[in-house]
């Protein structure tokens, strides 16, 4: 990290990094450049000669675009990374990463509870491509150690994990993955760079669904991967230029606008979620509250060490959850009954234990028993 970067606070970096007044008009806000193609003055600028270096001219927006590039530079800075690659969604970022790092015959370790889309991709799609997948409880370092193979190329973690908010110790995972010759990718969507910077803890890639906290307004899908320049150049070629999951400049512009207030929003999210979590913990109909900022969270010590902000999502169980959930859409006055997270609007959504198992990894009996233990002996 450069000395200049270190000396500036996150609020300043979130507003200013990657932005410059327009050299022609002096406009201070980022330009929204919707052009798909760029006129080149140099007839010698051939397609193959057009490498994606920072000073290369823009040629075609599937390769790079000025508004998207501004967002990538800002995200790289906030995560203390060398570079970032933006995608059309968090899932495009995840699939781009898997498919550019892994080949047929490789092995990948994925957390046994993951965001549903990633769980389905790993469970249903990757094996069809000849990629071997092991699902592992990444809060158990011995289980990870036992799962590693000579062909393991990638360990893919999510912390906190959506929706059970289990944490993974990024530094420990990185040490184990690297000793086995594998890389570590961390989906840090729920944490955001205000809580945790996985690259500083040894991760090779950090992934975000920009649709959530980073965009922050529920009006733009997007995704990004941040990491080392040379690895990300490969990811851009395979994951974006070839697979084509490009972020629209309009969405990049909306997300850039969201990033400027990310530090302020995350402080507010954590404060409100903490208050709601403490309220629910005292509520007679609530049987369990899972929030990394509560001392009752089984990994509270890790949360204190790894998360400077406990973020805005919490999970709770009620004795009569299904009946309660049926009343929610009519009775809610402020919250929206809707999936997703990280907006300025508060959202709530019910998932039964069966749905949770189905959307994660169809957990087997041994893993279910493990979760019962993890979350203090009560059924999840
Ligand atoms: N990662 C996490 C942790 C998520 O919660 C989500 C979506 O909810 C994704 C990835 C996928 O992001 P997107 O919906 O932008 O494709």
mmCIF file with all atom_site columns, C-alpha atoms in Angstrom, residues 2 53 93 125 140 142 164 179 228 262-263 284 300 340:
data_model
loop_
_atom_site.group_PDB
_atom_site.id
_atom_site.type_symbol
_atom_site.label_atom_id
_atom_site.label_alt_id
_atom_site.label_comp_id
_atom_site.label_asym_id
_atom_site.label_entity_id
_atom_site.label_seq_id
_atom_site.pdbx_PDB_ins_code
_atom_site.Cartn_x
_atom_site.Cartn_y
_atom_site.Cartn_z
_atom_site.occupancy
_atom_site.B_iso_or_equiv
_atom_site.pdbx_formal_charge
_atom_site.auth_seq_id
_atom_site.auth_comp_id
_atom_site.auth_asym_id
_atom_site.auth_atom_id
_atom_site.pdbx_PDB_model_num
ATOM 1  C CA . UNK A 1 2   ? 1.380   3.418   -0.895  1.00 0.00 ? 2   UNK A CA 1
ATOM 2  C CA . UNK A 1 53  ? -2.470  -1.539  -19.505 1.00 0.00 ? 53  UNK A CA 1
ATOM 3  C CA . UNK A 1 93  ? -17.807 -12.251 -10.863 1.00 0.00 ? 93  UNK A CA 1
ATOM 4  C CA . UNK A 1 125 ? -22.329 -26.586 -12.927 1.00 0.00 ? 125 UNK A CA 1
ATOM 5  C CA . UNK A 1 140 ? -12.993 -25.973 10.889  1.00 0.00 ? 140 UNK A CA 1
ATOM 6  C CA . UNK A 1 142 ? -8.726  -29.439 10.228  1.00 0.00 ? 142 UNK A CA 1
ATOM 7  C CA . UNK A 1 164 ? -26.228 -18.004 8.473   1.00 0.00 ? 164 UNK A CA 1
ATOM 8  C CA . UNK A 1 179 ? 1.018   -24.205 1.884   1.00 0.00 ? 179 UNK A CA 1
ATOM 9  C CA . UNK A 1 228 ? -2.984  -8.708  -7.850  1.00 0.00 ? 228 UNK A CA 1
ATOM 10 C CA . UNK A 1 262 ? -20.314 3.573   1.810   1.00 0.00 ? 262 UNK A CA 1
ATOM 11 C CA . UNK A 1 263 ? -18.387 4.430   5.020   1.00 0.00 ? 263 UNK A CA 1
ATOM 12 C CA . UNK A 1 284 ? -40.048 -13.861 24.089  1.00 0.00 ? 284 UNK A CA 1
ATOM 13 C CA . UNK A 1 300 ? -17.609 -13.434 18.485  1.00 0.00 ? 300 UNK A CA 1
ATOM 14 C CA . UNK A 1 340 ? -31.405 -9.147  -1.061  1.00 0.00 ? 340 UNK A CA 1
#
